[in-house]
Coordinates of C-alpha atoms in Angstrom, one line a residue:
M230 CA 14.4 16.1 -3.7
T231 CA 12.9 14.8 -7.0
R232 CA 13.9 16.9 -9.9
L233 CA 12.7 15.1 -13.0
F234 CA 9.0 14.9 -13.5
N235 CA 6.2 16.4 -15.6
E236 CA 2.9 16.4 -13.8
P237 CA 3.2 14.9 -10.3
A238 CA -0.1 13.1 -10.7
A239 CA 1.1 11.4 -13.9
F240 CA 4.5 10.4 -12.5
A241 CA 3.7 6.7 -11.7
D242 CA 2.0 6.0 -15.0
E243 CA 4.8 7.7 -17.0
M244 CA 7.4 5.8 -14.9
I245 CA 5.8 2.5 -15.7
E246 CA 5.6 3.4 -19.4
G247 CA 9.3 4.1 -19.5
F248 CA 10.2 1.0 -17.5
V249 CA 8.3 -1.2 -20.0
A250 CA 9.9 0.6 -23.0
S251 CA 13.3 -0.1 -21.6
H252 CA 12.8 -3.6 -20.3
G253 CA 10.6 -5.2 -23.0
R254 CA 12.7 -8.3 -23.0
W255 CA 11.3 -9.2 -19.6
V256 CA 8.0 -7.4 -19.1
R257 CA 4.9 -6.2 -20.9
R258 CA 2.4 -3.6 -19.7
V259 CA -1.0 -4.9 -18.5
S260 CA -3.8 -3.0 -16.9
G261 CA -2.7 -2.3 -13.3
G262 CA 1.0 -3.0 -13.7
V263 CA 3.3 -5.4 -15.6
A264 CA 3.5 -9.1 -16.3
R265 CA 6.1 -11.4 -17.8
N266 CA 6.8 -11.0 -21.4
T267 CA 8.0 -14.7 -21.6
R268 CA 6.3 -18.0 -21.5
S269 CA 5.6 -19.7 -18.2
T270 CA 5.0 -23.4 -17.7
P271 CA 1.3 -24.2 -18.1
G272 CA -0.4 -25.5 -14.9
T273 CA 2.2 -23.9 -12.5
V274 CA 1.5 -21.4 -9.7
A275 CA 1.8 -17.7 -10.7
L276 CA 3.4 -15.3 -8.2
V277 CA 1.9 -11.8 -8.4
I278 CA 3.6 -9.2 -6.2
G279 CA 3.0 -5.5 -5.7
G280 CA 2.6 -2.4 -3.7
G281 CA 3.1 1.3 -4.1
S282 CA 5.5 2.8 -6.6
G283 CA 8.6 4.5 -5.4
H284 CA 10.5 1.4 -4.2
Y285 CA 12.3 0.3 -7.4
P286 CA 13.6 -2.3 -8.0
A287 CA 10.6 -3.5 -6.0
F288 CA 8.2 -4.4 -7.5
A289 CA 8.4 -4.3 -11.3
G290 CA 12.1 -5.0 -11.3
L291 CA 11.5 -8.5 -9.8
V292 CA 9.3 -9.7 -12.7
G293 CA 10.9 -12.3 -14.9
Q294 CA 11.7 -16.0 -15.4
G295 CA 12.4 -17.6 -12.0
L296 CA 11.0 -14.7 -10.1
A297 CA 7.5 -13.0 -10.1
H298 CA 5.0 -13.5 -12.9
G299 CA 3.5 -10.0 -12.5
A300 CA 3.6 -6.9 -10.4
A301 CA 0.6 -4.7 -9.5
M302 CA 1.8 -1.1 -9.2
G303 CA 0.0 1.5 -7.2
N304 CA 0.7 5.3 -7.2
L305 CA 3.7 6.5 -5.2
F306 CA 3.6 5.0 -1.8
A307 CA 0.0 3.9 -2.2
S308 CA -1.2 0.3 -2.5
P309 CA -2.5 -0.8 -5.9
S310 CA -6.3 -1.0 -6.1
A311 CA -8.1 -4.4 -5.9
Q312 CA -8.9 -4.0 -9.6
Q313 CA -5.3 -3.5 -10.5
V314 CA -4.2 -6.6 -8.5
Y315 CA -7.0 -8.6 -10.1
N316 CA -6.1 -7.4 -13.6
V317 CA -2.4 -8.4 -13.2
A318 CA -3.3 -11.7 -11.6
K319 CA -5.6 -12.6 -14.5
A320 CA -2.8 -11.7 -17.0
A321 CA -0.3 -13.8 -15.1
D322 CA -2.4 -16.9 -14.3
N323 CA -1.0 -20.1 -15.6
G324 CA -3.8 -22.4 -14.5
G325 CA -2.1 -23.5 -11.3
G326 CA -3.4 -20.8 -9.0
V327 CA -2.1 -17.4 -8.0
L328 CA -0.1 -16.5 -4.9
L329 CA -0.3 -12.8 -4.0
G330 CA 2.8 -11.4 -2.2
Y331 CA 3.0 -7.9 -0.6
G332 CA 4.2 -6.0 2.4
N333 CA 2.1 -6.0 5.5
Y334 CA 0.5 -2.5 5.1
A335 CA -3.2 -1.8 5.8
G336 CA -3.9 -0.6 2.2
D337 CA -2.2 -3.5 0.6
V338 CA -3.9 -6.0 2.9
L339 CA -7.3 -4.5 2.1
H340 CA -6.9 -4.4 -1.7
F341 CA -5.0 -7.7 -2.2
T342 CA -7.7 -9.4 0.0
Q343 CA -10.5 -7.9 -2.1
A344 CA -8.7 -9.1 -5.3
Q345 CA -8.2 -12.6 -3.8
D346 CA -11.9 -12.8 -3.0
K347 CA -12.8 -11.9 -6.5
L348 CA -10.4 -14.4 -8.0
R349 CA -11.6 -17.2 -5.7
A350 CA -15.2 -16.4 -6.7
E351 CA -14.2 -17.2 -10.3
G352 CA -12.8 -20.6 -9.3
I353 CA -9.1 -19.6 -9.2
D354 CA -7.1 -21.0 -6.3
C355 CA -5.7 -17.7 -4.8
R356 CA -3.6 -17.4 -1.6
S357 CA -1.7 -14.5 -0.1
I358 CA 1.5 -13.9 1.8
A359 CA 2.0 -10.6 3.7
V360 CA 5.7 -10.1 4.5
T361 CA 6.4 -9.1 8.1
D362 CA 10.2 -8.8 8.4
D363 CA 10.7 -5.4 10.1
I364 CA 11.5 -6.0 13.7
S365 CA 11.2 -2.3 14.7
S366 CA 7.5 -2.0 13.7
A367 CA 6.0 -4.4 16.4
P368 CA 7.2 -6.6 19.2
L369 CA 7.9 -10.3 18.6
A370 CA 4.6 -11.2 20.3
E371 CA 2.8 -9.2 17.6
R372 CA 4.8 -10.3 14.6
H373 CA 1.6 -10.4 12.5
K374 CA 1.5 -6.6 12.8
R375 CA 5.0 -6.0 11.5
R376 CA 5.5 -4.3 8.1
G377 CA 7.4 -5.7 5.2
I378 CA 10.5 -3.9 4.0
A379 CA 13.6 -5.4 2.3
G380 CA 12.6 -8.9 3.4
D381 CA 10.1 -8.9 0.5
L382 CA 12.9 -10.0 -1.7
T383 CA 13.7 -13.3 0.2
V384 CA 10.0 -14.3 0.4
F385 CA 9.3 -13.5 -3.2
K386 CA 12.4 -15.2 -4.5
V387 CA 11.8 -18.4 -2.6
A388 CA 8.1 -18.6 -3.5
A389 CA 8.9 -17.9 -7.2
A390 CA 11.6 -20.6 -7.3
A391 CA 9.2 -23.1 -5.8
A392 CA 6.6 -22.3 -8.4
E393 CA 9.2 -22.6 -11.2
A394 CA 10.2 -26.0 -9.8
G395 CA 6.6 -27.2 -10.1
Y396 CA 5.5 -27.1 -6.5
D397 CA 1.7 -27.1 -6.1
M398 CA 0.0 -24.2 -4.4
D399 CA 0.2 -25.8 -1.0
G400 CA 4.0 -26.3 -1.4
V401 CA 4.6 -22.8 -2.7
M402 CA 2.6 -21.3 0.1
E403 CA 4.4 -23.4 2.7
T404 CA 7.9 -22.3 1.5
A405 CA 6.8 -18.6 1.3
R406 CA 5.5 -18.8 4.9
R407 CA 8.7 -20.5 6.1
A408 CA 10.8 -17.8 4.3
N409 CA 8.8 -15.1 6.0
E410 CA 9.2 -16.7 9.4
R411 CA 13.0 -16.8 8.9
T412 CA 13.5 -13.3 7.6
R413 CA 14.3 -10.3 9.9
S414 CA 15.2 -6.7 8.9
F415 CA 16.1 -3.5 10.6
G416 CA 16.8 -0.1 9.1
V417 CA 17.9 3.5 9.6
A418 CA 17.6 6.8 7.7
F419 CA 19.6 10.0 7.6
T420 CA 17.1 12.1 5.5
G421 CA 13.4 11.8 4.5
C422 CA 12.2 11.3 1.0
T423 CA 10.4 13.9 -1.2
L424 CA 7.7 12.9 -3.7
P425 CA 7.5 14.5 -7.1
G426 CA 6.1 18.0 -6.8
A427 CA 6.1 18.0 -3.0
P428 CA 7.7 21.2 -1.4
Q429 CA 9.3 19.3 1.4
P430 CA 10.2 15.7 2.5
L431 CA 7.7 13.5 4.1
F432 CA 9.7 13.6 7.3
T433 CA 13.0 15.2 8.3
V434 CA 15.9 14.1 10.4
P435 CA 18.0 16.8 12.3
A436 CA 21.5 17.4 10.9
G437 CA 24.0 15.0 12.4
R438 CA 21.3 12.6 13.6
M439 CA 20.0 9.3 12.3
A440 CA 16.4 8.0 12.5
V441 CA 16.3 4.4 13.8
G442 CA 13.7 1.9 12.6
M443 CA 12.1 4.0 9.8
G444 CA 9.7 2.5 7.3
I445 CA 10.0 2.4 3.5
H446 CA 7.0 4.7 3.0
G447 CA 8.5 7.7 4.7
E448 CA 7.2 6.7 8.2
P449 CA 9.5 8.4 10.8
G450 CA 11.8 6.2 12.8
I451 CA 11.0 5.0 16.3
G452 CA 14.0 6.8 17.7
E453 CA 17.0 9.0 16.9
T454 CA 20.7 8.9 17.6
D455 CA 23.8 10.7 16.5
I456 CA 25.1 9.4 13.1
P457 CA 27.6 6.6 13.9
T458 CA 30.6 5.5 12.0
A459 CA 30.1 2.8 9.4
D460 CA 31.4 0.2 11.8
Q461 CA 29.2 1.4 14.6
L462 CA 26.2 1.3 12.3
A463 CA 27.0 -2.3 11.3
E464 CA 27.3 -3.2 15.0
L465 CA 23.9 -1.7 15.7
L466 CA 22.2 -3.5 12.9
V467 CA 23.7 -6.9 13.6
K468 CA 23.3 -6.7 17.3
D469 CA 19.6 -5.9 17.1
L470 CA 18.9 -8.6 14.5
L471 CA 20.7 -11.3 16.4
T472 CA 18.4 -10.7 19.4
E473 CA 15.7 -12.3 17.2
V474 CA 16.9 -15.7 16.1
P475 CA 14.0 -17.6 14.5
D476 CA 12.5 -20.4 16.6
G477 CA 14.4 -23.6 16.7
L478 CA 17.6 -22.1 15.3
T479 CA 21.0 -21.3 16.9
V480 CA 23.5 -18.7 15.9
Q481 CA 26.5 -20.9 15.9
G482 CA 26.8 -22.8 12.6
A483 CA 23.8 -21.0 11.0
R484 CA 23.7 -20.3 7.3
V485 CA 22.3 -16.8 6.5
V486 CA 21.7 -14.6 3.5
P487 CA 22.6 -11.1 4.5
I488 CA 21.1 -8.3 2.5
L489 CA 22.4 -4.7 3.0
N490 CA 19.9 -2.6 1.2
G491 CA 20.3 1.0 0.1
L492 CA 17.1 3.1 0.4
G493 CA 17.8 5.5 -2.5
S494 CA 20.5 8.0 -1.8
V495 CA 23.3 6.1 0.0
K496 CA 26.1 5.3 -2.4
Y497 CA 27.1 1.7 -3.1
E498 CA 30.7 2.5 -1.9
E499 CA 29.3 3.5 1.5
L500 CA 27.3 0.3 1.7
F501 CA 30.4 -1.8 1.0
V502 CA 32.2 -0.1 3.9
V503 CA 29.3 -1.0 6.2
Y504 CA 29.1 -4.5 4.8
R505 CA 32.8 -5.1 5.5
R506 CA 32.0 -4.9 9.2
V507 CA 28.7 -6.8 8.9
A508 CA 30.6 -9.7 7.4
Q509 CA 33.2 -9.6 10.2
L510 CA 30.5 -9.6 12.9
L511 CA 28.6 -12.5 11.4
A512 CA 31.8 -14.6 11.1
E513 CA 32.7 -13.8 14.7
A514 CA 29.2 -15.0 15.8
G515 CA 29.8 -18.3 14.0
I516 CA 27.4 -17.5 11.1
E517 CA 28.2 -18.4 7.5
A518 CA 27.1 -15.7 5.1
V519 CA 25.6 -17.3 1.9
D520 CA 25.3 -15.2 -1.3
P521 CA 25.4 -11.7 0.3
Q522 CA 23.5 -9.0 -1.4
V523 CA 24.6 -5.4 -1.2
G524 CA 22.8 -2.7 -3.2
E525 CA 19.5 -1.1 -3.8
L526 CA 16.8 -3.7 -3.7
V527 CA 13.8 -2.1 -2.0
T528 CA 14.1 1.7 -1.9
S529 CA 12.2 4.6 -0.6
F530 CA 12.4 7.1 -3.5
D531 CA 15.3 9.4 -2.6
M532 CA 15.6 8.6 1.1
A533 CA 19.1 8.4 2.5
G534 CA 19.2 5.3 4.6
T535 CA 20.0 1.6 4.7
S536 CA 18.6 -1.6 6.2
L537 CA 20.0 -5.0 7.0
T538 CA 18.1 -8.2 6.4
L539 CA 19.1 -11.7 7.7
F540 CA 17.5 -14.6 5.9
W541 CA 18.1 -17.8 8.0
L542 CA 18.3 -20.8 5.6
D543 CA 17.6 -24.5 5.7
A544 CA 18.6 -26.8 2.9
E545 CA 15.5 -26.4 0.9
L546 CA 15.3 -22.6 1.3
E547 CA 19.0 -22.3 0.3
E548 CA 18.4 -24.3 -2.9
L549 CA 15.4 -22.2 -3.8
W550 CA 17.2 -18.9 -3.0
L551 CA 20.1 -19.9 -5.3
A552 CA 17.9 -21.2 -8.1
P553 CA 18.3 -19.3 -11.5
A554 CA 16.4 -16.2 -12.1
D555 CA 16.3 -13.5 -14.8
A556 CA 14.5 -10.3 -14.0
P557 CA 15.4 -6.7 -14.8
A558 CA 16.9 -6.1 -11.3
F559 CA 17.8 -9.6 -10.1
R560 CA 19.7 -12.1 -12.2
R561 CA 21.6 -15.3 -11.4
G562 CA 22.4 -18.5 -13.3
A563 CA 21.1 -19.4 -16.7
V564 CA 17.4 -19.6 -17.6
S565 CA 15.6 -20.5 -20.8
A566 CA 13.0 -18.0 -21.7
H567 CA 10.9 -17.7 -24.8
A568 CA 8.8 -14.7 -25.9
L569 CA 5.0 -14.9 -25.6
D570 CA 2.9 -15.6 -28.7
A571 CA 1.4 -12.6 -30.4
E572 CA -2.1 -13.7 -29.3
K573 CA -1.2 -13.6 -25.7
L574 CA 0.3 -10.2 -26.1
T575 CA -2.9 -8.7 -27.5
Q576 CA -4.7 -6.9 -24.7
A577 CA -8.5 -6.7 -24.8
A578 CA -9.9 -3.3 -25.4
E579 CA -11.3 -1.5 -22.3
V580 CA -15.1 -2.1 -22.2
Q581 CA -17.1 0.9 -21.2
S582 CA -19.3 0.1 -18.2
V583 CA -23.0 -0.6 -19.0
I584 CA -25.5 1.9 -17.5
P585 CA -28.5 0.1 -16.1
D586 CA -32.0 1.3 -16.5
A587 CA -33.2 3.9 -14.0
S588 CA -36.4 5.7 -13.1
D589 CA -36.8 9.4 -14.2
E590 CA -36.8 10.4 -10.5
S591 CA -33.5 8.7 -9.9
R592 CA -31.9 10.2 -13.1
Q593 CA -33.1 13.6 -12.0
S594 CA -31.4 13.1 -8.6
A595 CA -28.1 12.1 -10.2
P596 CA -26.8 15.6 -10.7
A597 CA -27.2 16.2 -6.9
V598 CA -24.9 13.2 -6.3
L599 CA -22.4 14.7 -8.7
A600 CA -22.6 18.1 -7.0
A601 CA -21.9 16.4 -3.6
L602 CA -18.8 14.7 -5.1
E603 CA -17.6 17.9 -6.7
A604 CA -18.0 19.7 -3.3
A605 CA -16.0 17.0 -1.7
K606 CA -13.3 17.3 -4.4
S607 CA -13.1 21.1 -3.9
V608 CA -12.7 20.9 -0.1
V609 CA -10.0 18.3 -0.4
D610 CA -8.2 20.3 -3.1
A611 CA -8.2 23.3 -0.7
N612 CA -6.8 21.2 2.1
V613 CA -4.5 18.7 0.4
A614 CA -1.3 20.1 1.8
E615 CA -2.6 20.4 5.4
L616 CA -4.0 16.9 5.3
G617 CA -0.5 15.7 4.2
R618 CA 1.1 17.6 7.0
I619 CA -1.2 16.1 9.6
D620 CA -0.6 12.6 8.2
A621 CA 3.2 13.1 8.2
I622 CA 3.2 13.6 12.0
A623 CA 3.2 9.9 12.6
G624 CA 2.4 8.4 9.2
D625 CA 3.7 8.6 5.6
G626 CA 2.2 12.0 4.7
D627 CA 0.4 10.9 1.6
H628 CA -3.2 11.1 2.8
G629 CA -4.0 14.4 1.1
I630 CA -2.5 13.3 -2.2
G631 CA -4.4 10.0 -2.1
M632 CA -7.7 11.6 -1.3
E633 CA -7.1 14.1 -4.1
R634 CA -6.5 11.4 -6.6
G635 CA -9.5 9.4 -5.5
L636 CA -12.0 12.3 -5.5
H637 CA -10.8 13.6 -8.9
A638 CA -11.4 10.1 -10.3
A639 CA -14.7 9.7 -8.5
A640 CA -16.0 13.0 -9.7
A641 CA -14.9 12.3 -13.3
A642 CA -16.6 8.9 -13.3
A643 CA -19.8 10.4 -11.8
A644 CA -19.9 13.2 -14.4
D645 CA -19.5 10.6 -17.2
A646 CA -22.3 8.5 -15.7
V647 CA -24.7 11.5 -15.3
E648 CA -24.0 12.4 -18.9
R649 CA -24.9 8.9 -20.0
G650 CA -28.2 8.9 -18.1
A651 CA -27.4 6.9 -15.0
G652 CA -29.5 6.8 -11.9
A653 CA -28.3 8.2 -8.6
G654 CA -27.3 4.7 -7.3
T655 CA -25.2 3.9 -10.4
V656 CA -23.5 7.3 -10.3
L657 CA -22.3 6.5 -6.8
N658 CA -21.3 2.9 -7.6
L659 CA -19.2 4.0 -10.6
A660 CA -17.7 6.8 -8.5
A661 CA -16.8 4.2 -5.8
D662 CA -15.0 2.0 -8.3
A663 CA -13.0 4.9 -9.7
W664 CA -12.1 6.2 -6.2
A665 CA -10.8 2.8 -5.1
D666 CA -9.0 2.1 -8.3
K667 CA -7.2 5.5 -8.6
A668 CA -6.5 6.4 -5.0
G669 CA -5.2 3.0 -3.8
G670 CA -4.1 2.9 -0.2
T671 CA -6.3 2.3 2.8
S672 CA -8.4 5.4 2.2
G673 CA -9.1 4.4 -1.4
A674 CA -10.5 1.0 -0.3
L675 CA -12.6 2.4 2.5
W676 CA -14.1 5.3 0.6
G677 CA -14.8 3.0 -2.3
M678 CA -16.7 0.8 0.2
A679 CA -18.6 3.8 1.6
L680 CA -19.8 5.2 -1.7
R681 CA -20.8 1.7 -2.9
A682 CA -22.8 1.1 0.3
V683 CA -24.8 4.3 -0.1
G684 CA -25.2 3.8 -3.9
Q685 CA -26.6 0.3 -3.4
S686 CA -29.0 1.6 -0.7
I687 CA -30.5 4.5 -2.7
G688 CA -30.6 2.4 -5.9
D689 CA -31.8 3.6 -9.3
V690 CA -35.6 3.6 -8.7
G691 CA -37.2 6.6 -7.1
R692 CA -35.7 9.7 -5.5
P693 CA -33.1 9.0 -2.7
S694 CA -34.8 9.5 0.7
A695 CA -33.4 10.4 4.1
E696 CA -34.1 6.8 5.1
T697 CA -32.2 5.2 2.2
V698 CA -29.3 7.6 2.6
A699 CA -29.0 7.0 6.3
A700 CA -29.3 3.2 5.8
G701 CA -26.5 3.4 3.2
V702 CA -24.2 5.3 5.6
A703 CA -25.0 2.8 8.3
E704 CA -24.0 0.0 6.0
A705 CA -20.8 1.8 5.1
K706 CA -20.0 2.0 8.8
R707 CA -20.7 -1.7 9.3
S708 CA -18.7 -2.9 6.2
I709 CA -15.7 -0.6 6.9
M710 CA -15.5 -1.7 10.6
D711 CA -15.9 -5.3 9.6
F712 CA -13.4 -5.3 6.8
G713 CA -10.8 -2.9 8.3
K714 CA -11.2 -4.3 11.8
A715 CA -11.0 -0.7 13.2
K716 CA -13.3 0.4 16.1
E717 CA -14.0 3.7 17.8
G718 CA -11.0 4.8 19.7
D719 CA -8.4 3.4 17.3
K720 CA -7.8 6.9 15.8
T721 CA -9.0 6.3 12.3
L722 CA -11.8 7.6 10.2
V723 CA -14.2 5.2 12.0
D724 CA -14.0 7.7 14.9
V725 CA -15.9 10.1 12.7
L726 CA -17.9 7.7 10.6
A727 CA -19.5 5.8 13.5
P728 CA -20.9 8.8 15.5
F729 CA -21.8 10.6 12.2
S730 CA -23.8 7.5 11.1
D731 CA -25.5 7.0 14.5
A732 CA -26.5 10.7 14.7
L733 CA -27.8 10.7 11.1
T734 CA -29.9 7.6 11.7
A735 CA -31.3 8.9 14.9
A736 CA -32.2 12.3 13.4
V737 CA -33.9 10.6 10.4
H738 CA -35.9 8.3 12.7
G739 CA -36.9 11.4 14.7
G740 CA -38.5 12.9 11.6
S741 CA -35.8 15.3 10.4
S742 CA -35.4 15.9 6.7
L743 CA -32.2 14.8 5.0
H744 CA -30.5 18.2 5.1
Q745 CA -31.5 18.8 8.7
A746 CA -30.3 15.3 9.8
W747 CA -27.1 15.6 7.8
G748 CA -26.4 19.0 9.3
A749 CA -26.9 17.8 12.9
A750 CA -24.7 14.7 12.2
T751 CA -22.0 17.0 10.6
L752 CA -21.6 18.9 13.9
I753 CA -21.0 15.5 15.6
A754 CA -18.5 14.5 12.9
E755 CA -16.5 17.8 13.3
Q756 CA -16.4 17.4 17.1
S757 CA -15.4 13.7 16.7
A758 CA -12.6 14.6 14.3
E759 CA -11.2 17.2 16.7
A760 CA -11.4 14.7 19.6
T761 CA -9.1 12.3 17.7
A762 CA -6.2 14.6 18.7
N763 CA -6.5 13.1 22.2
L764 CA -6.2 9.5 21.0
L765 CA -3.3 7.2 20.3
P766 CA -3.4 5.3 17.0
L767 CA -4.0 1.6 17.3
M768 CA -4.3 0.8 13.6
G769 CA -2.3 1.5 10.4
R770 CA 1.1 3.0 9.7
A771 CA 0.9 5.6 12.5
R772 CA 0.7 2.9 15.2
P773 CA 4.5 2.4 15.7
H774 CA 4.7 6.2 16.2
A775 CA 1.7 6.6 18.5
E776 CA 3.2 9.1 20.9
K777 CA 4.2 11.5 18.0
S778 CA 0.5 11.8 17.0
L779 CA -0.8 12.8 20.4
G780 CA -2.2 16.3 20.1
T781 CA -2.8 16.0 16.4
P782 CA -6.1 14.8 14.9
D783 CA -6.2 11.8 12.6
A784 CA -5.9 12.8 8.9
G785 CA -8.6 10.4 7.8
A786 CA -10.9 11.6 10.4
V787 CA -10.3 15.3 9.5
S788 CA -10.9 14.6 5.8
M789 CA -14.1 12.8 6.5
A790 CA -15.4 15.7 8.6
L791 CA -14.5 18.2 5.9
I792 CA -16.3 16.1 3.3
V793 CA -19.5 15.7 5.2
R794 CA -19.6 19.4 5.9
A795 CA -19.0 20.2 2.2
I796 CA -21.9 17.8 1.2
H797 CA -24.1 19.5 3.8
N798 CA -23.4 22.8 2.1
T799 CA -24.6 21.4 -1.2
L800 CA -27.8 20.0 0.4
V801 CA -28.7 23.4 1.9
E802 CA -27.2 26.1 -0.3
N803 CA -26.3 24.2 -3.5
N804 CA -22.8 25.7 -3.4
V805 CA -19.3 24.8 -2.2
E806 CA -18.2 26.6 0.9
K807 CA -14.4 27.0 1.2
N808 CA -13.8 25.0 4.3
T809 CA -10.2 24.9 5.6
V810 CA -8.5 22.9 8.3
K811 CA -7.6 24.9 11.4
E812 CA -4.0 26.0 11.1
N813 CA -3.0 24.4 14.4
A814 CA -5.1 21.3 14.0

């Protein structure tokens, strides 16, 4: 369990503050994360890495000379927002382009891609590499769906060394891709991990048992077995990894970097006992171990577990892996680093968003938008624990926490906008930005899109109508399905959003008022959310554990149904009904 914290919601920010205070020789605080506190060569590629907090030394511990130029840091186990990634990239940019590196998780893909698009629109050459090393998360034929775990380190280190050596963007990108293709990982866990303030772990493993193939965000393993001896564990890890030798390579005579990674609560001495047998097995197979790494490199908060990574080298990758680096959590060789100039360290003050002109009717409608967001906030607050429980069946259990963070930020931004005289559309647009920025994760990106689509449709001129609201919801459906690639039947929030939008549009076109149309569509949304219990997930972190979720509705679908019901109550009664998730949902 996590014992030392103040307010759970403030944990990530306070952790970053303390990290920067204790590692100022390497890093400085920037909006969205940290960046190097030392000079980089002008005109070179900058590597910006990132993901959720809770994985230290990933990601902030890998920022420094010879390694990453910056790290975007989301909340615990939640991807950083697109704005956070953008801010860190702008702070780290050396003029040679920016490579974004992250684990292959839906929220990270969404947010880093949005940031990449924004940087490209400004003329910055920006590329991305999503690490896919975990062999347990998808079959070889679907390698592009695999998640990134401890293999992040090999890809980031090689890409950073290439950038440091002066490779152009094409060269850095090619080495990063090759490192990813040659990295394989596999892990096990003995206990789940517990986030600050949470009453129980995100998942549990029965006493005397071991979860096989777990993820670093608390995703349950794909199987269970009795806890083996240290030698038996080493044999399991090596055997499974050697079934996937990268294309064109042979085991005999290969040079491989082995990384035995602790996930948070396994002692170093235990890891050394396991590595003893790993080294023997690799030698027996005819593999030469190069620069073995044993320790905590990509953790999962306080999870008791370990993973083994094999990084299959060629001559160039070996040279780049062994190149000097000086970061808080990864150092080798000698580097020459000089502190940044005072001018570079000066951060621009946060500029308050400008409120555009709006008609009187639109400004008068803005409090109703705020009331809807406050209603959504209240219903999620009342159900945050149950949403987390549903999500933990086959996911990482943080859906309720993420929705809570996003809605609190959205409601606060909306209240500020109303007070400053914003129109209804601007209130929703600013709420959308705040939700996406503070929630992070997949739900943060998607709900940010949804609110912005409705905000742009209703605009700041005239009173929002049933037609403009329905059109905005339809655009939210289109943009979310297009961007997230989910469709009906994939067991996501789309299974509620799509039928809700279709029913809303049909009722409005049939002549219903907004509250009548919204009410009819809400019934469809609730039925659709309940029906997701009969689906198997085909997208997101729950996909590898599809069977476990059968009989349980999708957390994102449930939260959307709760929110549209709460909004309907404000439209009809102007109050917040205390909705609750069914106890056996």
